[in-house]
Coordinates of C-alpha atoms (C1' of nucleotides) in Angstrom, one line a residue:
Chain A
X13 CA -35.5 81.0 -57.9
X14 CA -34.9 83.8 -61.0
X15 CA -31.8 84.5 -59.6
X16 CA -30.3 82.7 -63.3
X17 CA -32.8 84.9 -65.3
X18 CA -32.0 87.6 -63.0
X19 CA -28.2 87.4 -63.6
X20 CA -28.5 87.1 -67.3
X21 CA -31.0 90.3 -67.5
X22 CA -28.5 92.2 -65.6
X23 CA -26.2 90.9 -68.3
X24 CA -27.8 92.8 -70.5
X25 CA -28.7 96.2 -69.0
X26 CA -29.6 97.4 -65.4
X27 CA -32.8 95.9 -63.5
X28 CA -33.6 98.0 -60.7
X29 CA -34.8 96.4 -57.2
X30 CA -38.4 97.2 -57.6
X31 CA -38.0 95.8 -61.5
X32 CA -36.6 92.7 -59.5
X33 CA -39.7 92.8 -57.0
X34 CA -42.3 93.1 -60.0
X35 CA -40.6 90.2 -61.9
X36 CA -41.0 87.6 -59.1
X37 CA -44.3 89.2 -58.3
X38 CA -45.0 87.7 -61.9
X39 CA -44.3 84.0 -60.8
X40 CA -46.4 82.2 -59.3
X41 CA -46.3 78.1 -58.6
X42 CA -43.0 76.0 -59.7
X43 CA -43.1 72.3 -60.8
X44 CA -41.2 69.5 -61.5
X45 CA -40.8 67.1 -64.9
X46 CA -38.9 63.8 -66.1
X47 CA -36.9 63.8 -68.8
X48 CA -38.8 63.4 -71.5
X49 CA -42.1 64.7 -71.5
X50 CA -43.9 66.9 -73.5
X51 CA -44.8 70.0 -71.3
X52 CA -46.6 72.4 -73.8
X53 CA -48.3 70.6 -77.6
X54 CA -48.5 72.7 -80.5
X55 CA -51.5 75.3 -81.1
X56 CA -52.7 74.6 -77.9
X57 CA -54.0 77.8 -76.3
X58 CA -51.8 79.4 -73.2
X59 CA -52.5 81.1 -70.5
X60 CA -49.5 81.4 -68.9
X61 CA -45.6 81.7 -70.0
X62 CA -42.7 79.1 -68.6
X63 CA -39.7 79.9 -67.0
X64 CA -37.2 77.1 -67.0
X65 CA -35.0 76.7 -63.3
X66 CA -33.5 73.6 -63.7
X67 CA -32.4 71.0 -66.3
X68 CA -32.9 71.5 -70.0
X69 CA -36.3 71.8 -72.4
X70 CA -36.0 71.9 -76.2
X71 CA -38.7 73.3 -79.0
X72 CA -39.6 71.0 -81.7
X73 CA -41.5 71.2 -84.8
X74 CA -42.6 67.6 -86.4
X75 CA -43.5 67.1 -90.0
X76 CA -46.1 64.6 -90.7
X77 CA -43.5 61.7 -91.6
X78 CA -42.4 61.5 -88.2
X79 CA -39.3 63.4 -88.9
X80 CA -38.7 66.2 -86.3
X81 CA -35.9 69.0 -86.0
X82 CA -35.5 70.6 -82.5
X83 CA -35.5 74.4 -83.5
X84 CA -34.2 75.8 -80.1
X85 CA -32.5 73.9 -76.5
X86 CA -33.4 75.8 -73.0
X87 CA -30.9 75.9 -70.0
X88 CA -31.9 77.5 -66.7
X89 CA -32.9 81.2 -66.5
X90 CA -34.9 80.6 -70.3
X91 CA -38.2 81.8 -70.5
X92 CA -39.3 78.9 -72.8
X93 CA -42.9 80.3 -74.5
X94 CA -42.2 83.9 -73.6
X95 CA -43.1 84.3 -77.3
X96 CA -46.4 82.8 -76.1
X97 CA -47.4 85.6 -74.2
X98 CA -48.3 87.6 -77.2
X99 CA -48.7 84.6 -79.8
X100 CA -51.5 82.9 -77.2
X101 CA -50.4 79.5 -79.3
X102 CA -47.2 77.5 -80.0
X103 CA -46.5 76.7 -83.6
X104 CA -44.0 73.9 -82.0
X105 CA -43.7 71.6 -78.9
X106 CA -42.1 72.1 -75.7
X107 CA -40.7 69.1 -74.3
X108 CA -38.3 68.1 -71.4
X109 CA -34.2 66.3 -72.3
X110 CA -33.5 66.1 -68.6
X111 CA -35.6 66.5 -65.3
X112 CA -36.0 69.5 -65.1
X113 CA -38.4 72.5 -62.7
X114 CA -40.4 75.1 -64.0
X115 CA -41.9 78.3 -62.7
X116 CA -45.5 79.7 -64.4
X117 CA -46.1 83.3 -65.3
X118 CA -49.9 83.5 -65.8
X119 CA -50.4 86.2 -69.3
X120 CA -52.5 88.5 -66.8
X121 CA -49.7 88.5 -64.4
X122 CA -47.0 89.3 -67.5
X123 CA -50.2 91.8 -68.8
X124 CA -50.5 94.0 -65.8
X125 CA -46.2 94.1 -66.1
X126 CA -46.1 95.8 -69.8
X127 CA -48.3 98.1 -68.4
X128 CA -46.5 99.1 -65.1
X129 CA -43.1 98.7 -65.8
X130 CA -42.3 99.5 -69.6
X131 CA -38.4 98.9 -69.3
X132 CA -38.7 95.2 -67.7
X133 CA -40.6 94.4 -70.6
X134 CA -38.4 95.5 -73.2
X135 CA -36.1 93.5 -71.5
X136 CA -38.2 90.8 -71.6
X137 CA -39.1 91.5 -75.0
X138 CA -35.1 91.2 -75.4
X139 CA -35.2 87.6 -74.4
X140 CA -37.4 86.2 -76.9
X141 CA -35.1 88.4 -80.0
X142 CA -32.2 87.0 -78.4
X143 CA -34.0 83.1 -79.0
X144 CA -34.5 84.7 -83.0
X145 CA -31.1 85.0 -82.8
X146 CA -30.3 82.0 -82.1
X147 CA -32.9 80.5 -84.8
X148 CA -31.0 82.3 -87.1
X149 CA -27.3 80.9 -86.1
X150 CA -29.0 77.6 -86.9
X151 CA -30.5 78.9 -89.9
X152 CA -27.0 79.3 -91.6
X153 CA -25.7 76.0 -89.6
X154 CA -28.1 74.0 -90.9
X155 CA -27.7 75.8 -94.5
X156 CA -24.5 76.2 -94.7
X157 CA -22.1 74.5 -92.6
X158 CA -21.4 70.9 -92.7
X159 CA -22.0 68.5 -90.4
X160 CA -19.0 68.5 -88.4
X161 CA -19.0 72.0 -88.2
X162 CA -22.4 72.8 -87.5
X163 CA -21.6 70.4 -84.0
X164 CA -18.7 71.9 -83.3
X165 CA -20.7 75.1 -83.3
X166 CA -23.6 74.0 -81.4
X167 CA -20.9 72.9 -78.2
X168 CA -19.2 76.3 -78.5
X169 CA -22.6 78.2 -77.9
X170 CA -23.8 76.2 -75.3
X171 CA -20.7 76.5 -73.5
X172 CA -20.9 79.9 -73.9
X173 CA -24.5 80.7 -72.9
X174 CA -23.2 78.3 -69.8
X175 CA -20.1 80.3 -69.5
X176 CA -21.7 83.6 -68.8
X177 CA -23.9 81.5 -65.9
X178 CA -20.9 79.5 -64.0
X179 CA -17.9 81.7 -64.8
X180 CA -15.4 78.2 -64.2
X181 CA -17.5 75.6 -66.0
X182 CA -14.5 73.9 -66.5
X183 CA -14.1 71.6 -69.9
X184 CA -17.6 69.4 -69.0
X185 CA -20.8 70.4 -69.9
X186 CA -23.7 68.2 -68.7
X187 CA -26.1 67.9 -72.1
X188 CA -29.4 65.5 -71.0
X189 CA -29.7 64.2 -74.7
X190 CA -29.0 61.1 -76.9
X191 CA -27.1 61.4 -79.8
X192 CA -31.0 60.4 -81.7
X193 CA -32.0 64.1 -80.1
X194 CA -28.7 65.6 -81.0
X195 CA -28.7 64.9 -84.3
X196 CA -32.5 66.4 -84.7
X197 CA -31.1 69.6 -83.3
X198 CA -28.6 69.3 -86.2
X199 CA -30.2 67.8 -89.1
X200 CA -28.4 65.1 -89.5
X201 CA -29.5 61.4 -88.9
X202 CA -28.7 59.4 -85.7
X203 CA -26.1 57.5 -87.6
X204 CA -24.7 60.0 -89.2
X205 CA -24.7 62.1 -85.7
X206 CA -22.5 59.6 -84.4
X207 CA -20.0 59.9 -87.5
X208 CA -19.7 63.4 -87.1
X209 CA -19.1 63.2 -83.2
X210 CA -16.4 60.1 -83.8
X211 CA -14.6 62.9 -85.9
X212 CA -14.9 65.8 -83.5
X213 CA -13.7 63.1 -80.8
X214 CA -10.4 61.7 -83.0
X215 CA -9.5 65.3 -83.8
X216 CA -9.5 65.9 -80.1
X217 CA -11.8 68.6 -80.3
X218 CA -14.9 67.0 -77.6
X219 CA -16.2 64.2 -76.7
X220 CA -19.7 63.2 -76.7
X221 CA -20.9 60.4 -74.5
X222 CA -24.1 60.0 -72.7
X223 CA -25.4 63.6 -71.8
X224 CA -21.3 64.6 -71.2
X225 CA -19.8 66.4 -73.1
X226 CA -16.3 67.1 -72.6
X227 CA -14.5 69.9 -74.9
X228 CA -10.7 69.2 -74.8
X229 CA -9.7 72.4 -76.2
X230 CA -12.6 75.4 -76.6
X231 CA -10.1 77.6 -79.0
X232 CA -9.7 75.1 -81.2
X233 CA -13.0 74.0 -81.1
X234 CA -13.9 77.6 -81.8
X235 CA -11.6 77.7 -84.4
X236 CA -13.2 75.0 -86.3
X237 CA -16.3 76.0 -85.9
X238 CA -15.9 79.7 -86.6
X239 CA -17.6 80.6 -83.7
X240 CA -18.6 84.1 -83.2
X241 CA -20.0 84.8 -79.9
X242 CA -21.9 88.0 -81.1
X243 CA -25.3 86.6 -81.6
X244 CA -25.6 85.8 -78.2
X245 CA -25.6 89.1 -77.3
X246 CA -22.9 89.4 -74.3
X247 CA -22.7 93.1 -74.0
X248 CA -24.4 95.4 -71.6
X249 CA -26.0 98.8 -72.9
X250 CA -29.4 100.7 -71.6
X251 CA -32.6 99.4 -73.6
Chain B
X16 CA -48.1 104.3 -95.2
X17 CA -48.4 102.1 -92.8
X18 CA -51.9 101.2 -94.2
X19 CA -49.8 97.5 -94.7
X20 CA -49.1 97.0 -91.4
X21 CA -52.0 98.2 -89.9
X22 CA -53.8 95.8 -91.9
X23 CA -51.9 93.3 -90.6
X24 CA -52.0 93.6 -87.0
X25 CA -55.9 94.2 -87.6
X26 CA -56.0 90.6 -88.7
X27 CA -54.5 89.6 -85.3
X28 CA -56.2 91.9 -82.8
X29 CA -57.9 95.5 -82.8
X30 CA -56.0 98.3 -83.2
X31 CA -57.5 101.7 -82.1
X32 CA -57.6 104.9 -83.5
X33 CA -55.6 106.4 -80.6
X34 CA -53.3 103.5 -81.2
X35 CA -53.3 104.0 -84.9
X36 CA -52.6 107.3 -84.5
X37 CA -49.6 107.0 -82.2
X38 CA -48.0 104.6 -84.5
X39 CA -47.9 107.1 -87.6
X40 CA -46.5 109.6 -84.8
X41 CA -43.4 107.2 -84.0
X42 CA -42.3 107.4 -88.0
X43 CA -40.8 109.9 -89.2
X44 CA -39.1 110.4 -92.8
X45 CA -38.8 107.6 -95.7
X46 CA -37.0 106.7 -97.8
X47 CA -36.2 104.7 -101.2
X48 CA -33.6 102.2 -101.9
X49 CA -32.4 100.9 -105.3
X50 CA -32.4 96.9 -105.3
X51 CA -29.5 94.7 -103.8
X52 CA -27.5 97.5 -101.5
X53 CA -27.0 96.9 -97.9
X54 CA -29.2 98.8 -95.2
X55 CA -28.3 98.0 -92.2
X56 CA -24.6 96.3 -91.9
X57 CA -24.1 93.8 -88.9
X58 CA -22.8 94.9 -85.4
X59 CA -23.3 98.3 -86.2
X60 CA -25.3 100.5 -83.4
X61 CA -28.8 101.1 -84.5
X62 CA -30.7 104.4 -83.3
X63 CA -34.2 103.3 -85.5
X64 CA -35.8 100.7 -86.8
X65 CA -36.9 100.4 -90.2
X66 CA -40.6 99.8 -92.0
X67 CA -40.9 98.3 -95.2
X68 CA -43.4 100.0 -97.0
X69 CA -42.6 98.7 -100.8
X70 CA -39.9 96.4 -101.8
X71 CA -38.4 93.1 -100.9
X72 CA -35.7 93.5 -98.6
X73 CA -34.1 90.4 -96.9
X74 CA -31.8 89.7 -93.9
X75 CA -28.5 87.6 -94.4
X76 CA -25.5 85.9 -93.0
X77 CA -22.1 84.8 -93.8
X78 CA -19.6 82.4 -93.3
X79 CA -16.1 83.6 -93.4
X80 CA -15.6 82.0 -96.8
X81 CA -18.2 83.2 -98.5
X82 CA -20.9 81.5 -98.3
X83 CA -24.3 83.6 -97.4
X84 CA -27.2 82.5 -95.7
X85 CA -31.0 84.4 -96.3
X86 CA -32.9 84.0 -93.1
X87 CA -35.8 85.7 -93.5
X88 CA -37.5 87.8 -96.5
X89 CA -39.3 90.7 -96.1
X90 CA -42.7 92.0 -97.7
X91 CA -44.2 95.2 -97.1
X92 CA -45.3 95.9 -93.5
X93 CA -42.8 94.0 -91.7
X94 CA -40.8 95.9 -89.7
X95 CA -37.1 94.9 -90.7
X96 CA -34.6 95.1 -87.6
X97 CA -37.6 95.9 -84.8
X98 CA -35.9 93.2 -83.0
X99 CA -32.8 96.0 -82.6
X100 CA -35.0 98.3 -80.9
X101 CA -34.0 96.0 -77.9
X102 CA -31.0 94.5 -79.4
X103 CA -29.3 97.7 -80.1
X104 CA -27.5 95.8 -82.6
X105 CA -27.9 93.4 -85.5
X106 CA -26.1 89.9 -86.4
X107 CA -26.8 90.1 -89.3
X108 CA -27.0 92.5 -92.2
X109 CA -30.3 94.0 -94.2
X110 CA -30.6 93.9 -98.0
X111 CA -33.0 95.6 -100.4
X112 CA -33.8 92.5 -103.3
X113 CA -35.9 94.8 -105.3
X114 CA -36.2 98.7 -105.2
X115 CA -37.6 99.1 -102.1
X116 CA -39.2 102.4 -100.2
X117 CA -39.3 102.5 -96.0
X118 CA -40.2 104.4 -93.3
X119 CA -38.1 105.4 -89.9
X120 CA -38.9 104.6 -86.6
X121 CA -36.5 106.4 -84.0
X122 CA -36.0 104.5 -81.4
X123 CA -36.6 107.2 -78.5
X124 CA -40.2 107.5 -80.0
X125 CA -40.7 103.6 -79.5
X126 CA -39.3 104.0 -76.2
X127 CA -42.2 106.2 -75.4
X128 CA -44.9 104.2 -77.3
X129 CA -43.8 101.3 -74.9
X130 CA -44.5 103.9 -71.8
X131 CA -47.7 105.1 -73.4
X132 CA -49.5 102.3 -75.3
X133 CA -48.5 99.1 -73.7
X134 CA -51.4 97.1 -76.0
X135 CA -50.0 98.3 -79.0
X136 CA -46.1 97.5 -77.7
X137 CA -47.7 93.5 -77.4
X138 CA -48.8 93.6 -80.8
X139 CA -45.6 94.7 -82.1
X140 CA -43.7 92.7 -79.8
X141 CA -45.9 90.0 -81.4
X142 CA -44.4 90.8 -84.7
X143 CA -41.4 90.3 -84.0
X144 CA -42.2 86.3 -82.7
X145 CA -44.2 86.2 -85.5
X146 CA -40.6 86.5 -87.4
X147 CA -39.1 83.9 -85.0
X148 CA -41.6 81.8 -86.0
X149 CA -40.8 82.0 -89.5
X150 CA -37.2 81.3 -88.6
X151 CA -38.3 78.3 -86.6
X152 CA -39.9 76.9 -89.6
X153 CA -36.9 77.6 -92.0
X154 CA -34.7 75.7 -89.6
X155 CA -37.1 73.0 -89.9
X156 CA -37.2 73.1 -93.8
X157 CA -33.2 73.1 -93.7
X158 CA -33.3 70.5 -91.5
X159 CA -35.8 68.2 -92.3
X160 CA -37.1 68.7 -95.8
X161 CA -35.4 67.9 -99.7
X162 CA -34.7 70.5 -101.9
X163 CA -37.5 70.8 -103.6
X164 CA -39.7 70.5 -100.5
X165 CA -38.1 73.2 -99.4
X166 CA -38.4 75.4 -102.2
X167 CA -42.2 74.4 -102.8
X168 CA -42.4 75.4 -99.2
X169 CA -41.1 78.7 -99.4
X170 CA -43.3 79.9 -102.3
X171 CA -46.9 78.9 -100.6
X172 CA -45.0 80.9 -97.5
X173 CA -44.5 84.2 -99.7
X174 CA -48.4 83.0 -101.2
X175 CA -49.9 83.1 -97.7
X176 CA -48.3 85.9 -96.9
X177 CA -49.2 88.0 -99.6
X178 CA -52.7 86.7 -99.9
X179 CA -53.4 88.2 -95.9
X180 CA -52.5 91.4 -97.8
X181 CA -54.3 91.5 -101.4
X182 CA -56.9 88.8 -101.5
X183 CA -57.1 88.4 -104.9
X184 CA -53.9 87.9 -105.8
X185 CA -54.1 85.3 -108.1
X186 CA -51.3 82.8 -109.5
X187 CA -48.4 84.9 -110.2
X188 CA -46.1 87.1 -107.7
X189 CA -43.2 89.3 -108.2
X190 CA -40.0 87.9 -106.7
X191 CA -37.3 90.1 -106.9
X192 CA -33.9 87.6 -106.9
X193 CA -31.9 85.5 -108.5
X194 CA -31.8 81.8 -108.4
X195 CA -28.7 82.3 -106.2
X196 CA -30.4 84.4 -103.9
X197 CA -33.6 81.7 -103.4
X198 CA -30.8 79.5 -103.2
X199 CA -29.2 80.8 -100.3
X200 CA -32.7 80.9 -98.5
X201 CA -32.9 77.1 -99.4
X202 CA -29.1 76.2 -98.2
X203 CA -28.7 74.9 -101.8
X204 CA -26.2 75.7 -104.2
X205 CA -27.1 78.0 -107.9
X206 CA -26.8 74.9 -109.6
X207 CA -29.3 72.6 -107.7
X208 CA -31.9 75.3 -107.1
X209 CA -31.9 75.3 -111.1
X210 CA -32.5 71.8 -111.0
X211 CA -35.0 71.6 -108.2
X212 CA -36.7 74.8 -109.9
X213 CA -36.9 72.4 -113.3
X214 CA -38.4 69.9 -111.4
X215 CA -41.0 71.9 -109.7
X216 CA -41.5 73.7 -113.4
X217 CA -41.8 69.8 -115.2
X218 CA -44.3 68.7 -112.4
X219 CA -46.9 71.4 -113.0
X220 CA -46.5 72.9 -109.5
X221 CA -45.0 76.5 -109.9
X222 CA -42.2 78.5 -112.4
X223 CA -39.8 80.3 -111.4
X224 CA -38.3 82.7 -114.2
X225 CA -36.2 86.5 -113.7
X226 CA -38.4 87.7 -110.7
X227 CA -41.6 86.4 -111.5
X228 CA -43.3 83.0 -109.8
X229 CA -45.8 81.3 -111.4
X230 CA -48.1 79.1 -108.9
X231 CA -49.8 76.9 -111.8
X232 CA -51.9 74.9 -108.7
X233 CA -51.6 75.6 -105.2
X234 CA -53.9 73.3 -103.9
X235 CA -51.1 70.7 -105.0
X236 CA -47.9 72.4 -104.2
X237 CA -49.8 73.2 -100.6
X238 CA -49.8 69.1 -100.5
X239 CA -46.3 68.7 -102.3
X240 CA -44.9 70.6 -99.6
X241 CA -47.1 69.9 -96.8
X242 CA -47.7 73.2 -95.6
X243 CA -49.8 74.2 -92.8
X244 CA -50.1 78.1 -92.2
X245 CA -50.3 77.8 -88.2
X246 CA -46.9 79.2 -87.9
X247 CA -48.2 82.7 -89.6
X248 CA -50.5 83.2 -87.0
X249 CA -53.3 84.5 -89.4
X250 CA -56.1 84.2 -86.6
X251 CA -57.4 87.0 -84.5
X252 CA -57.2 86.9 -80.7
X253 CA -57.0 89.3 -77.8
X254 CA -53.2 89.9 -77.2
Chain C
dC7 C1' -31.3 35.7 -68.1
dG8 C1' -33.3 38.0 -71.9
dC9 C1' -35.2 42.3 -73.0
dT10 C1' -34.8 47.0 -74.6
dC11 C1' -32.5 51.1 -75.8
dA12 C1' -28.4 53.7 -77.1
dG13 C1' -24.4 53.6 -79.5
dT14 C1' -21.3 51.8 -83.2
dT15 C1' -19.8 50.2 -87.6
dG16 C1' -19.9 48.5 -92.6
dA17 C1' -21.8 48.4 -97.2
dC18 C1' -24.4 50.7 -100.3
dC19 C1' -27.1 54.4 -102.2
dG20 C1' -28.9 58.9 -103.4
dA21 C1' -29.2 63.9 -102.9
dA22 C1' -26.7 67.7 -103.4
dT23 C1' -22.1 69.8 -104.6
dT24 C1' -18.3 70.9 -107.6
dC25 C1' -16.4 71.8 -111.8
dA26 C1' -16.9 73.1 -116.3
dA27 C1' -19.1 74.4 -120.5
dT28 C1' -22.9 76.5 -122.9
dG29 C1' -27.0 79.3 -123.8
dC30 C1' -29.6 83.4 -123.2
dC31 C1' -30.6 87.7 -122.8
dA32 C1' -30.1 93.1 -122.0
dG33 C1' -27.2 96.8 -122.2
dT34 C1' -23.5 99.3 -124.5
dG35 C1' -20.4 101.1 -127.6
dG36 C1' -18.4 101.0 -132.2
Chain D
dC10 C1' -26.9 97.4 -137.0
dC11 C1' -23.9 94.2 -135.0
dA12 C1' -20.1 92.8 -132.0
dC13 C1' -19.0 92.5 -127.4
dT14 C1' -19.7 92.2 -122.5
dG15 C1' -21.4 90.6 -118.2
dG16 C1' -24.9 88.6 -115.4
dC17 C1' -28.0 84.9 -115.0
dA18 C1' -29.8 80.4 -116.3
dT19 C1' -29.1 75.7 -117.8
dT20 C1' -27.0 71.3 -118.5
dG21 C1' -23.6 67.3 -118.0
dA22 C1' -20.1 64.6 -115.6
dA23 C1' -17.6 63.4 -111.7
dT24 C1' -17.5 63.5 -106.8
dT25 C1' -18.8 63.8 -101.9
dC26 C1' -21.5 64.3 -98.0
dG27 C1' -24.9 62.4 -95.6
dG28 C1' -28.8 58.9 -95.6
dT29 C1' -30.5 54.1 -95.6
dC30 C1' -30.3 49.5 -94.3
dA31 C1' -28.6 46.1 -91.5
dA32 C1' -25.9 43.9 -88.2
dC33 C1' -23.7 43.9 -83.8
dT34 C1' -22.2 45.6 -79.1
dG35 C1' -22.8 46.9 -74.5
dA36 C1' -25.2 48.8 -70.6
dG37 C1' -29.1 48.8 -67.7
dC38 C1' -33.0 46.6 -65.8
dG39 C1' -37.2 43.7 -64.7

DNA sequence: CGCTCAGTTGACCGAATTCAATGCCAGTGG
DNA sequence: CCACTGGCATTGAATTCGGTCAACTGAGCG
């Protein structure tokens, strides 16, 4: 069940068995959700963190136009609203792309683990800088790379943080989203979206088509996007 | 020292005097930095983390050709790079703006704070999603909102954030950069953040000249820019 | 079959960039 | 005291990237 989050701690530095023991002692009931639904609503208060299992989840922040920009996609093994745990609100939504399951981690649960095993929850503490990190890569996307580019990159870091799950993923990566949702994770209009991906498909690069996506050649796609894997945080060292 | 900081994790939760006290224990020396030189450099291994006790520092990132993007700005009391007290590393590099005095944190001595004051470890661990938060809103203002939005934006952030500190701060604050470097927070180029900076002089809402912005209503660039604090998580809760 | 939703394309428009020139200091050295 | 320099701010003109509007296609489904 957090054999994903598991894996990707151990990534990261060295979880002992009784670290493993204390972390599933945190979880208690999973659940399921369709695509599509909201599963935690801005300022709303929590009492309890989400770990994501299956499918994908993204974060979005709305402004009051209508217009939205999704600030962070989930995969399996994600704690989505670890940030939660000491924030006690959401300044964004949480909502579902695909079906997806869930397991809760009630905040006394998470509580009684800062105080019992300190290492685990600098671990954990890890996992929500390593999400900053990625709110910054799409900081300077969104500010400074164009369009194109700034897609290009987002495929080459979610076939990395895929990569380091399913070491042969192969050259098809399953992405529950529509190219509407796509382009709010890129800032770029649904129209334009579909430009950009039309390029990035003619230049042989990936191809986008209803939640597939299918990178022809991930050096070059690299290449053009000038992806450095670095904020993602790959290496292991004792924290 | 730290009377900044402590302040503001006051306005979040309580802090006690044992807890208070253990925090001055984990800093050791400071230190005082002229304006614009690099402080910490990307990649390279960090051993401490650093307070910001004076100053305006800022954290940036580049593109291969160039191009620079400011994802967050610091005022005194945020802790700079705590996120690479678990990180062990930075992807990005830290700037001072102005002249700017810190403090050290060692990272063995937070290692223990976590074993011995696990409340006090939340809080700060807060502070550091209190940063994501921040980033998630940039990404939303680079996504989502027009140049001048954005920059309107930005200022009644560094308001709010100021005002937590000194309550009576009045119209005017100090910010140390050029109108390249609020253009690289905005994603905009020298030359438009002039002109969006024109605009925002000619419709009575702020002025921006050499370091110093004027807020000349912020009532109505709070509106202009739609800006809702949530995301600065002013209120105080158990955490 | 007709509905809806996602994707696609064209024509046009506007925000922001690029390129280039100019103005405005503050500092410095003759 | 003034000329010179360099960094920053400002403005104009031309260009481009991405947005807006609108029409059309195609798949899925009741």
């Amino acid at each position: 069940m957090i054999e994903t989050l598991l894996l990707r701690l151990r990534l990261r530095d060295d979880v002992s068995e009784e670290e493993e023991a204390a972390l599933r002692g945190v979880l208690t009931s999973t659940q399921d959700y369709p695509a599509r639904v909201r599963i935690v609503r801005r300022g709303e208060p929590l009492e309890r963190s989400i770990l994501l299992l299956n499918g994908m989840m993204c974060r979005c922040k709305n402004l009051r136009n209508g217009q939205r920009q999704i600030t962070a996609l989930h995969v399996p093994g994600d704690f989505l609203d670890l940030h939660g745990f000491t924030l006690k609100r959401l300044d964004h939504d949480v909502m579902s792309l695909g079906a997806s399951r869930v397991a809760f981690a009630p905040h006394d649960r998470l509580i009684k683990l800062t105080e019992d095993h300190p290492h685990l929850m600098r671990l954990l503490w890890m996992t929500t800088n390593m999400d900053a990190a990625m709110h910054r890569e799409w900081e300077l996307s969104l500010g400074q790379r164009s369009g194109a580019v700034r897609a290009a990159h987002l495929f080459c870091e979610l076939h990395a943080r895929e990569e380091v799950v399913h070491k042969n993923i192969g050259h098809t990566l399953k992405l529950p989203m529509t190219q509407a949702e796509l382009g709010e994770c890129l800032g770029l209009t649904v129209v334009h979206t579909n430009r950009v991906l039309k390029e990035l498909r003619e230049a042989g690069l990936a191809s986008f088509t209803r939640g597939d996506l299918v990178i022809h050649d991930i050096q070059r796609l690299r290449d053009f996007a000038d992806f450095d894997p670095a904020y993602l945080y790959l290496d292991k060292r004792p924290r």
